Short mmCIF file of C-alpha atoms and ligand atoms in Angstrom, two decimals:
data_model
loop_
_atom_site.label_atom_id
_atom_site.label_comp_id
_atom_site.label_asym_id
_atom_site.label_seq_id
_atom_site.Cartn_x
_atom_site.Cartn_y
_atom_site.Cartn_z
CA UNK A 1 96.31 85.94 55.78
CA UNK A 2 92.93 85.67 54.65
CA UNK A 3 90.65 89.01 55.16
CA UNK A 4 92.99 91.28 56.71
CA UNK A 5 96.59 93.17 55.43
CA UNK A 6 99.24 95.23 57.02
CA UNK A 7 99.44 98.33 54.25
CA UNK A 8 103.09 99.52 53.93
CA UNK A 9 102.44 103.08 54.57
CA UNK A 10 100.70 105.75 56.84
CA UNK A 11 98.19 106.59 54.46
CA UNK A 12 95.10 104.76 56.09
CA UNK A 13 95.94 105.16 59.85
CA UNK A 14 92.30 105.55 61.86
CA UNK A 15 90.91 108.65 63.50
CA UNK A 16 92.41 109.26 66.68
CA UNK A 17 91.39 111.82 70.08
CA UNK A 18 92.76 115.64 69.36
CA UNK A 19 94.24 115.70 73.41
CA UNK A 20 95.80 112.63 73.28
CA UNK A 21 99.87 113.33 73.58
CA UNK A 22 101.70 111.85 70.06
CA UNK A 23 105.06 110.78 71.01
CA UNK A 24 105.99 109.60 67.34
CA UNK A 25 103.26 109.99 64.71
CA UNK A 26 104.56 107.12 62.08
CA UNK A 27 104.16 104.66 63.72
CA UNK A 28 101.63 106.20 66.02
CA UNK A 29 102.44 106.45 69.62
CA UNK A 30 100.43 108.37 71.87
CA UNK A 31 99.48 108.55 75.85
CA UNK A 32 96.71 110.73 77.23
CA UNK A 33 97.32 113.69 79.32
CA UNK A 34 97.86 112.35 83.23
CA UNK A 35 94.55 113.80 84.65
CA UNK A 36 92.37 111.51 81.95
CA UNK A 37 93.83 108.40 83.60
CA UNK A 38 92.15 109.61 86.92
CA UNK A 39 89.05 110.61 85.49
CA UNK A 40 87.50 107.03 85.36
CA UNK A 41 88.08 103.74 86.50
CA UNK A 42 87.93 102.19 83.09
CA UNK A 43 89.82 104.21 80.47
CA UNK A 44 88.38 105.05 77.81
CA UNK A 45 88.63 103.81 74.43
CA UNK A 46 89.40 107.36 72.80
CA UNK A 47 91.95 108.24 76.04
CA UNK A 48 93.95 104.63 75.96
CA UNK A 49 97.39 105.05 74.68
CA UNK A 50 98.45 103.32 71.49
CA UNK A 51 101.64 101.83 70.75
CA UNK A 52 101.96 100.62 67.25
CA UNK A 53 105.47 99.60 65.41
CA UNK A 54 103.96 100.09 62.13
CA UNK A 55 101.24 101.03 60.10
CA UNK A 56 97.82 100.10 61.37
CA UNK A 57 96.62 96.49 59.41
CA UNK A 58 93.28 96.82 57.73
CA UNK A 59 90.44 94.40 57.40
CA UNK A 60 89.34 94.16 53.80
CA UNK A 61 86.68 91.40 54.75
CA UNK A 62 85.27 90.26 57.89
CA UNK A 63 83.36 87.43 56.68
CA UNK A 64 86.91 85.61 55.19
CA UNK A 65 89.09 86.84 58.55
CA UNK A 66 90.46 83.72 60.04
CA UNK A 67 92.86 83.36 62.35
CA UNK A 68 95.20 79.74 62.68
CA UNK A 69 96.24 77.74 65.06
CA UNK A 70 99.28 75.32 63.39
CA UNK A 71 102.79 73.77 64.62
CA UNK A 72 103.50 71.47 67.24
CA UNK A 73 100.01 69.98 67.79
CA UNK A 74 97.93 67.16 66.99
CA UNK A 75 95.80 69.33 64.38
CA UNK A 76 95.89 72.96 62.66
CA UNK A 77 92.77 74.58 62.38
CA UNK A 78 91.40 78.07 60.98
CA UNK A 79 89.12 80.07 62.85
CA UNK A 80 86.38 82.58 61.67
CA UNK A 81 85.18 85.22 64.18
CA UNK A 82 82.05 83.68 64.50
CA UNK A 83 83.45 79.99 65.71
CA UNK A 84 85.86 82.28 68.24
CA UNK A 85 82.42 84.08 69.25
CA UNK A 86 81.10 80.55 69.61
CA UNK A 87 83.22 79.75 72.67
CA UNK A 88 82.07 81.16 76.47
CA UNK A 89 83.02 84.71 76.21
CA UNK A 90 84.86 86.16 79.43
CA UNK A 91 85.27 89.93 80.54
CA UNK A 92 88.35 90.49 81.95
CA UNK A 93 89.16 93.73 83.67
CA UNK A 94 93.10 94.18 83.30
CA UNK A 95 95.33 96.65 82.70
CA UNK A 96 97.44 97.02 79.94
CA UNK A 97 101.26 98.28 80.58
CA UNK A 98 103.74 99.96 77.51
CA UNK A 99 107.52 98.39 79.67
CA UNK A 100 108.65 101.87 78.39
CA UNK A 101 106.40 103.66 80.53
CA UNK A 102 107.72 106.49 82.46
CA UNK A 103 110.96 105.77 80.70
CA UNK A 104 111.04 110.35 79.82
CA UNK A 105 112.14 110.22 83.31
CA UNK A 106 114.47 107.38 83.59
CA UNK A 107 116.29 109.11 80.54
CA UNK A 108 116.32 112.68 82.14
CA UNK A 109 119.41 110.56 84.31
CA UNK A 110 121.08 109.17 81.26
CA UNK A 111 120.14 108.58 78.23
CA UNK A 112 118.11 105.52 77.10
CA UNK A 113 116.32 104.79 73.40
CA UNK A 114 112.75 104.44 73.13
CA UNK A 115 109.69 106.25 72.67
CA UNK A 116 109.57 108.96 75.09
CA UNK A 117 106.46 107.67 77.36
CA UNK A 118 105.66 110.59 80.38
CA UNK A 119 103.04 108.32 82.79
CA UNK A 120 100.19 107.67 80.79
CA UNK A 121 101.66 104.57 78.76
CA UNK A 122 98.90 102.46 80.86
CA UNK A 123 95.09 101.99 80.94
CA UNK A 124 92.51 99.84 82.06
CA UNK A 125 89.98 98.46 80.14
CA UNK A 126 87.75 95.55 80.35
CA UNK A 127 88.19 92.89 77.66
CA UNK A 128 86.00 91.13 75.86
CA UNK A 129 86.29 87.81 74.11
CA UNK A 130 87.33 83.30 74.56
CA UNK A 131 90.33 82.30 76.65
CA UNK A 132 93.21 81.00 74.78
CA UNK A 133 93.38 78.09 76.93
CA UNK A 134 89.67 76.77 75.26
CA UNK A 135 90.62 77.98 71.74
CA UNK A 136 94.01 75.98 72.08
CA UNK A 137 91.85 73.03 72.74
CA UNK A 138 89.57 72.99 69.94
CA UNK A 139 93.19 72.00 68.71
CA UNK A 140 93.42 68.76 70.65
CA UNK A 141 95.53 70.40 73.30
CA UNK A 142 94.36 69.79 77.15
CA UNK A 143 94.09 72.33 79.75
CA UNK A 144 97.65 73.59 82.14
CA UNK A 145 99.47 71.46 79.08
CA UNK A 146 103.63 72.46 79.70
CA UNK A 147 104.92 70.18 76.61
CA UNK A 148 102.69 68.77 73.78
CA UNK A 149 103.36 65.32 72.45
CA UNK A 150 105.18 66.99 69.45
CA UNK A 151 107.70 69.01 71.80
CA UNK A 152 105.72 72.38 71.46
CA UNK A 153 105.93 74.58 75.19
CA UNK A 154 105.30 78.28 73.54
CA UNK A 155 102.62 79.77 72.22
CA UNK A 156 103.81 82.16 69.60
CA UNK A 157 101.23 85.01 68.19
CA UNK A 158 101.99 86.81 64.89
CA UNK A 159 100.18 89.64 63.74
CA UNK A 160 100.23 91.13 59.96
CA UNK A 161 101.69 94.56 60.64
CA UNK A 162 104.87 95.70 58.66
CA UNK A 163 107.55 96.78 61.36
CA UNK A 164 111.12 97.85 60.10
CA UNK A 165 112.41 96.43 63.40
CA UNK A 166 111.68 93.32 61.77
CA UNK A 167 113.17 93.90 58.32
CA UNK A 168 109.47 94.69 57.18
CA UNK A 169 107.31 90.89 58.52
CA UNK A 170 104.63 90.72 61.53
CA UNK A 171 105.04 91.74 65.00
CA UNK A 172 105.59 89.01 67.19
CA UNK A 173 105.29 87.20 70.23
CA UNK A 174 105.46 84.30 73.02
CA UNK A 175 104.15 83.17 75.92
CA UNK A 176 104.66 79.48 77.45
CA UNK A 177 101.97 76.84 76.84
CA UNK A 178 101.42 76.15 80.34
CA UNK A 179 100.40 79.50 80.96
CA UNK A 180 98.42 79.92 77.35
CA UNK A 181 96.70 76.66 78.70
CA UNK A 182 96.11 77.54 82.24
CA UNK A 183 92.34 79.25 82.63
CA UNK A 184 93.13 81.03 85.69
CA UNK A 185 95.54 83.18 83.68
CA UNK A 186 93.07 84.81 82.04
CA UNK A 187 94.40 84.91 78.84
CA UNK A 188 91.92 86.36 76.05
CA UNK A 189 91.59 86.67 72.18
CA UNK A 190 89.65 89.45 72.63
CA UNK A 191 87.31 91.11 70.06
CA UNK A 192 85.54 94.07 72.46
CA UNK A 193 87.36 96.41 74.45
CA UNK A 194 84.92 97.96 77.28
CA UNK A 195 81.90 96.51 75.97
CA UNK A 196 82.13 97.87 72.02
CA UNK A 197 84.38 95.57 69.11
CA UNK A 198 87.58 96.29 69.20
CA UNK A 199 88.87 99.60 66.99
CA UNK A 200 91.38 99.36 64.33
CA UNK A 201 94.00 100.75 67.05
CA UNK A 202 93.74 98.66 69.45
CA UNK A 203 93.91 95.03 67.29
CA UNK A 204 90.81 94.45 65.24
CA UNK A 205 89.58 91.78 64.95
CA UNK A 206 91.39 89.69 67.17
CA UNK A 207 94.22 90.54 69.61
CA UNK A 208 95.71 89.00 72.46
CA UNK A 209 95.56 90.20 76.07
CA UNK A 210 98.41 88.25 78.58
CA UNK A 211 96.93 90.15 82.02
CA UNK A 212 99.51 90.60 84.27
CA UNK A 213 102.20 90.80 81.61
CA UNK A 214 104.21 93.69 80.19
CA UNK A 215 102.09 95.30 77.43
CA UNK A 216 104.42 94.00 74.00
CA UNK A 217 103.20 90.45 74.78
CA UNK A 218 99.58 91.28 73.73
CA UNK A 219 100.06 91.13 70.03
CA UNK A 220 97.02 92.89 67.91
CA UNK A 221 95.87 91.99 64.31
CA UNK A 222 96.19 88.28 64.95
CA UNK A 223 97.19 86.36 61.90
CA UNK A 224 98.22 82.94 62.88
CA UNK A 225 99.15 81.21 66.68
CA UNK A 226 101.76 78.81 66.61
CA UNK A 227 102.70 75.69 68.65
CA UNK A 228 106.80 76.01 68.86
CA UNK A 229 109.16 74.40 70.80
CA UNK A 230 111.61 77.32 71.54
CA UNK A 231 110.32 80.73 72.55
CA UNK A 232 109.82 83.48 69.85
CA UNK A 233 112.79 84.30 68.17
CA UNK A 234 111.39 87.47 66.79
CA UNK A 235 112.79 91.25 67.96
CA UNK A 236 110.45 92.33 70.25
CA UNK A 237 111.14 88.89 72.13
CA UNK A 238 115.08 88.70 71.72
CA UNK A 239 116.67 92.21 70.98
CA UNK A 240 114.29 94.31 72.78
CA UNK A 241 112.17 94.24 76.08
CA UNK A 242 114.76 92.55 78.02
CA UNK A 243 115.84 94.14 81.65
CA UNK A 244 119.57 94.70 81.49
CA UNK A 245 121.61 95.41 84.75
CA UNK A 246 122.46 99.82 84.91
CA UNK A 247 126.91 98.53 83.96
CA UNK A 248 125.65 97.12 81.04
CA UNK A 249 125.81 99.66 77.88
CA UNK A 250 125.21 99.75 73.93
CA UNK A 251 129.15 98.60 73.40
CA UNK A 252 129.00 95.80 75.78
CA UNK A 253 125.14 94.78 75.29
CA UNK A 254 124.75 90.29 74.57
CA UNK A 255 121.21 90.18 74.31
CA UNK A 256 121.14 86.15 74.77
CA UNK A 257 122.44 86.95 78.32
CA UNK A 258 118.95 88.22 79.76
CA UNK A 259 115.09 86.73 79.00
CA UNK A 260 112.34 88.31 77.52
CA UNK A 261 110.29 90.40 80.08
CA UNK A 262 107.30 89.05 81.32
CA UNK A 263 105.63 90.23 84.28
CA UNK A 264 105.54 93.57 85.10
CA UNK A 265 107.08 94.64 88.61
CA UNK A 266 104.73 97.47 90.89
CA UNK A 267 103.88 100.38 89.69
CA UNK A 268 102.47 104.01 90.74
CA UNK A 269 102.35 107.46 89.54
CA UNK A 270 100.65 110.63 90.57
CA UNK A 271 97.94 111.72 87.73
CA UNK A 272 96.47 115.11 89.36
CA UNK A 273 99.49 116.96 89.23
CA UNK A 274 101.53 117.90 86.63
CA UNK A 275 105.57 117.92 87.57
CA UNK A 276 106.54 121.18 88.22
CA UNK A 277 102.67 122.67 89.21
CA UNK A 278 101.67 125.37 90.73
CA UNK A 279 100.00 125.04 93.69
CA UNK A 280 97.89 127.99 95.12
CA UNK A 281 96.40 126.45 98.34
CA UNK A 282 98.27 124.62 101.36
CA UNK A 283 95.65 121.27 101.01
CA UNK A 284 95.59 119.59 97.75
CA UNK A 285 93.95 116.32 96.80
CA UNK A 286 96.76 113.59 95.47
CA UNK A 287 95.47 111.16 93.18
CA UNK A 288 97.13 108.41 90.82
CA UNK A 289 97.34 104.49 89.98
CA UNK A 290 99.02 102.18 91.69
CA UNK A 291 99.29 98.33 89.33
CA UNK A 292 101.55 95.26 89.58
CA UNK A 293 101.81 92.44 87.33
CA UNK A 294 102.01 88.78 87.53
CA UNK A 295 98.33 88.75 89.56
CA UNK A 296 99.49 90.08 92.46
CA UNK A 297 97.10 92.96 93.47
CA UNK A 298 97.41 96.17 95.23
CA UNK A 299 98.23 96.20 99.10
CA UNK A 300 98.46 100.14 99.73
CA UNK A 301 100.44 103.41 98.44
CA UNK A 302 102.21 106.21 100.77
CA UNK A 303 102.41 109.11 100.33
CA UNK A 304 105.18 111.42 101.29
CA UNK A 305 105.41 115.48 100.94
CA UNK A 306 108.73 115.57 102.73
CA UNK A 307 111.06 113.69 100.77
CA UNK A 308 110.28 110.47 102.16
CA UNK A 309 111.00 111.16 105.98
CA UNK A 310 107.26 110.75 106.60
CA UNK A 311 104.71 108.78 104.82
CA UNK A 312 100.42 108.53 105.18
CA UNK A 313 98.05 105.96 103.32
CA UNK A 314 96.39 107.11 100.76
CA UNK A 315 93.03 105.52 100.43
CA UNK A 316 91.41 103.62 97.07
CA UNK A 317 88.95 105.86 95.17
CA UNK A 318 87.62 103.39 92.15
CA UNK A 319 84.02 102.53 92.09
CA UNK A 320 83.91 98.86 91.82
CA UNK A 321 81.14 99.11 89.26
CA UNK A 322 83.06 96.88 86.13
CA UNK A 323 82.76 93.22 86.41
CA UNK A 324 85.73 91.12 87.98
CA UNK A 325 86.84 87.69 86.25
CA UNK A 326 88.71 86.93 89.39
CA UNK A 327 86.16 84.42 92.21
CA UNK A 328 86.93 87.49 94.71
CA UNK A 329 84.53 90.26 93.74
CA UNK A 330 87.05 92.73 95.39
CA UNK A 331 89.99 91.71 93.71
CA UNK A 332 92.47 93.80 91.49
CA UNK A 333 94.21 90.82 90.41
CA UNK A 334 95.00 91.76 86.96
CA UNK A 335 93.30 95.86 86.97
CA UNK A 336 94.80 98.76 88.59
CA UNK A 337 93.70 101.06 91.90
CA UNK A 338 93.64 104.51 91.87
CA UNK A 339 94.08 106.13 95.14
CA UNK A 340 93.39 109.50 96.11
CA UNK A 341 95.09 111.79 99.39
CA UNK A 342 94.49 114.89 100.93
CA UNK A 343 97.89 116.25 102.10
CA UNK A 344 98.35 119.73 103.58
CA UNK A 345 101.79 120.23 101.19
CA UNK A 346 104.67 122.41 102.53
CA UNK A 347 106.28 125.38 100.48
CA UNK A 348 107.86 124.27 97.46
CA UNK A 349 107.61 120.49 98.35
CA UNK A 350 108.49 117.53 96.32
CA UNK A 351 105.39 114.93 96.91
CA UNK A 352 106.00 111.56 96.04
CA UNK A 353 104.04 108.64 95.75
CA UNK A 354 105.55 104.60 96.20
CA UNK A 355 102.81 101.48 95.79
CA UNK A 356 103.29 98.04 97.84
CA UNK A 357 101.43 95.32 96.02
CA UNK A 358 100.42 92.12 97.63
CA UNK A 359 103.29 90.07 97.76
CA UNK A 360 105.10 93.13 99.71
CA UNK A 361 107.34 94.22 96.87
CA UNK A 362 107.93 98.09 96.57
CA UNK A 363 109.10 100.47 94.07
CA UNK A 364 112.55 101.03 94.07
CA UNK A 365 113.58 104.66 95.57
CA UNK A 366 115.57 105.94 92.89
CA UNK A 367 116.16 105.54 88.83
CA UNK A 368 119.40 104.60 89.31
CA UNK A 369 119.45 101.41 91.02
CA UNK A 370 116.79 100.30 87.94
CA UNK A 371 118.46 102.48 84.89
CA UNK A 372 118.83 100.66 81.59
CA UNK A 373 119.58 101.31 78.02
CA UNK A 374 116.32 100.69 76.80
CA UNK A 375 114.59 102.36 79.30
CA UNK A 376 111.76 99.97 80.83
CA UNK A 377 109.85 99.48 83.34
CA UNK A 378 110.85 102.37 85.44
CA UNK A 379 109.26 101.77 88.28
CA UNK A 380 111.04 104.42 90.62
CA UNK A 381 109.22 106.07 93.37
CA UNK A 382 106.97 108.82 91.87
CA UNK A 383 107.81 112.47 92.55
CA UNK A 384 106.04 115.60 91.51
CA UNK A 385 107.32 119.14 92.58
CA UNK A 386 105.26 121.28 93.44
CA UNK A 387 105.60 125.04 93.17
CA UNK A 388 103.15 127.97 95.17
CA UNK A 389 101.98 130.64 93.88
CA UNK A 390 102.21 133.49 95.74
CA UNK A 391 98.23 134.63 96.91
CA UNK A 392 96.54 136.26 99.94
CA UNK A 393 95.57 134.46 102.69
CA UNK A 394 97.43 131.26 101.30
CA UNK A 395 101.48 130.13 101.90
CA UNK A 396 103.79 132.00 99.60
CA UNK A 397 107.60 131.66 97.93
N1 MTE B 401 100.90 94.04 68.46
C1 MTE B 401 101.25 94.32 67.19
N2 MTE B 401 100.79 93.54 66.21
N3 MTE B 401 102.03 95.37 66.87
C2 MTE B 401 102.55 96.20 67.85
O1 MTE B 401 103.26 97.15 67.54
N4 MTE B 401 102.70 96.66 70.25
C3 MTE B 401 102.76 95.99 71.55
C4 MTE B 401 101.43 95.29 71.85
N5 MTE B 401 100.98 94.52 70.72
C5 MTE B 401 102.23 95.92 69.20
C6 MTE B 401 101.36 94.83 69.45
C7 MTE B 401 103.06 96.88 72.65
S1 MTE B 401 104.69 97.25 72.86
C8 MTE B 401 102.11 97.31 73.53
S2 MTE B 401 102.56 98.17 74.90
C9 MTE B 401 100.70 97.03 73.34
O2 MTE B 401 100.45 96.29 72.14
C10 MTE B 401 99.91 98.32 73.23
O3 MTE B 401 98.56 98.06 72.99
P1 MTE B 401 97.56 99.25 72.67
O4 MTE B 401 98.11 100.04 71.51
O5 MTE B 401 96.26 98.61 72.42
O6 MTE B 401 97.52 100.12 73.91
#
């Protein structure tokens, strides 16, 4: 692994934001507070949540990083950044997705393991760097390839970090060739996150970004890519990140029964409020994200602030001033919305928040029809309570 090392303790991590919220500080896990997510269109470098499974890798030497592409294919090569930086460069606005967020909710029902994530285990950013699909070919592999003539059909990335989940070796991960090879899926090796090179957090050098897919698939700290015939059998692929049915429990858990998670299913959350704020005036302005995976954008998100009985449209509040990959200038095909709503809110209401996305799938009303022992991909209607102060001239407890 020429020019860059996973070190096998804590001692090097990078500087990090003082208000962002550390949900496990070895490794380093950490979401912003809700409102931050709001605040801008593109998140911020500084305010995007981490999620590491070991200690941060460090690059010792630029000049001698190179990153290989081996197995199933008509020819291995190594790459330096500079023949990477050599191909078309793309910026692809997507957002990135932890399958554990919102899971400090879906465990308030019954228990689940994992990082406790509140809403903020998401950003947006706009990612710089060549499209797998031409870096695969400087390998002799053609574009929207499903097999190559040596069997291969997954792309697998491996990183150099040193995770205990997998005995101490890389972090790991697959996607299938035919969507590694397919330009319209946008797939990057990125090297600049909103317009600066990458930090040491989020992958540098080189990381993947699968748009559209559930956050664990975008390995960081690329070391090799390999042609294989099977999908990844590493742990974040087989024992972990898998959807398993709400019957199905730590005693009675076969993990070869259910496939890795790809796509991530529609999304929302409200990021103004707080659960359990205070609210000291009858009209309050509502805002959140609303994101679904797999390319399929954003249709619309209701709002409710009586339980559901009634619903309004909230209306989208982003600027559309970051540049769109997609041939539709409009389109949130791999990025979030944000929405915003004025509501007049009842005493003591519960306001909740559901997103439709484009293919007319909705968020499932309730944790329960969607628990699971690992917690992912929550996805449950989002519901803040709201509490009033009691003040003149305004509604009171
Ligand atoms: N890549 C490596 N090498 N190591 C990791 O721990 N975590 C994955 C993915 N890629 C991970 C990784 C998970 S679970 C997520 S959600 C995203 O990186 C988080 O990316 P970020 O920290 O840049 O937000």
């Amino acid at each position: 692994m020429p020019g860059i090392r996973g070190p096998s303790d804590y001692s090097q991590e990078p500087p990090r934001h003082p208000s962002l919220k550390i949900n496990s500080k070895e490794p380093f896990n950490s979401e912003p507070p809700r409102s931050a997510l709001v605040s801008s269109y593109v998140t911020p470098v500084d305010m995007f949540y981490k999620r590491n499974h070991g200690p941060i890798p460090i690059v010792d030497d630029i000049e001698s990083y190179r990153v290989s592409i081996t197995g199933l294919l008509p020819k291995s090569i190594m790459l330096s950044m500079d023949d990477i930086k050599k191909l078309p460069k793309y910026n692809v606005t997507a957002t990135l997705q932890c399958a554990g967020n919102r899971r400090t909710a879906m465990s308030k029902k019954r228990t689940v393991k994992g990082v406790g994530w509140d809403v903020s285990a998401i950003g947006n950013a706009i990612w710089g760097g060549a499209k797998l699909a031409d870096v695969i070919e400087l390998a002799g592999i053609c574009k929207n390839t499903t097999s190559t003539s040596l069997g291969g059909k997954h792309v697998e990335f491996v990183s150099v970090d040193m995770c205990k989940e997998e005995n101490g070796g890389p972090y790991k991960a697959s996607i299938p060739l035919r969507h590694a090879t397919n330009p319209e899926a946008d797939v990057l090796l990125a090297y600049e996150m909103n317009g600066e090179i990458l930090n040491r957090d989020h992958g540098y050098p080189l990381r993947g970004i699968v748009p559209g897919i559930i956050g664990a698939r975008s390995v960081k700290w690329l070391d090799s890519i390999n042609i294989i015939a099977e999908e990844c059998q590493g742990f974040f692929m087989q024992r972990d990140y898998k959807m398993f049915p709400p019957s199905v429990d730590w005693d009675n858990i076969i993990w070869s029964t259910r496939r890795p998670q790809m796509d991530f299913p529609v999304q929302c959350a409200i990021c103004s409020l707080e659960d359990e704020a205070i609210a000291s005036q009858d009209k309050i302005k509502i805002s959140g994200y609303a994101a679904s995976g797999g390319g399929r954008g954003i249709e619309r998100v209701d709002i409710s602030v009586d339980g559901g009985k009634t619903w309004l449209e909230a209306s989208r509040h982003q600027k559309r001033d970051a540049p769109y990959i997609a041939d539709d200038i409009n389109s949130d095909k791999w990025a979030w919305v944000l929405f915003e709503a004025q509501v007049d809110v009842p005493k003591n209401a519960e306001i909740i928040a559901k997103a439709v996305d484009t293919a007319a799938n909705v968020q499932p009303e309730t944790v329960e029809e969607i628990w699971n022992l690992r917690g992912i991909l929550n996805t449950s209607w989002h519901r803040v309570h709201l509490r009033h102060m009691l003040q003149s001239g305004h509604s009171s407890l």
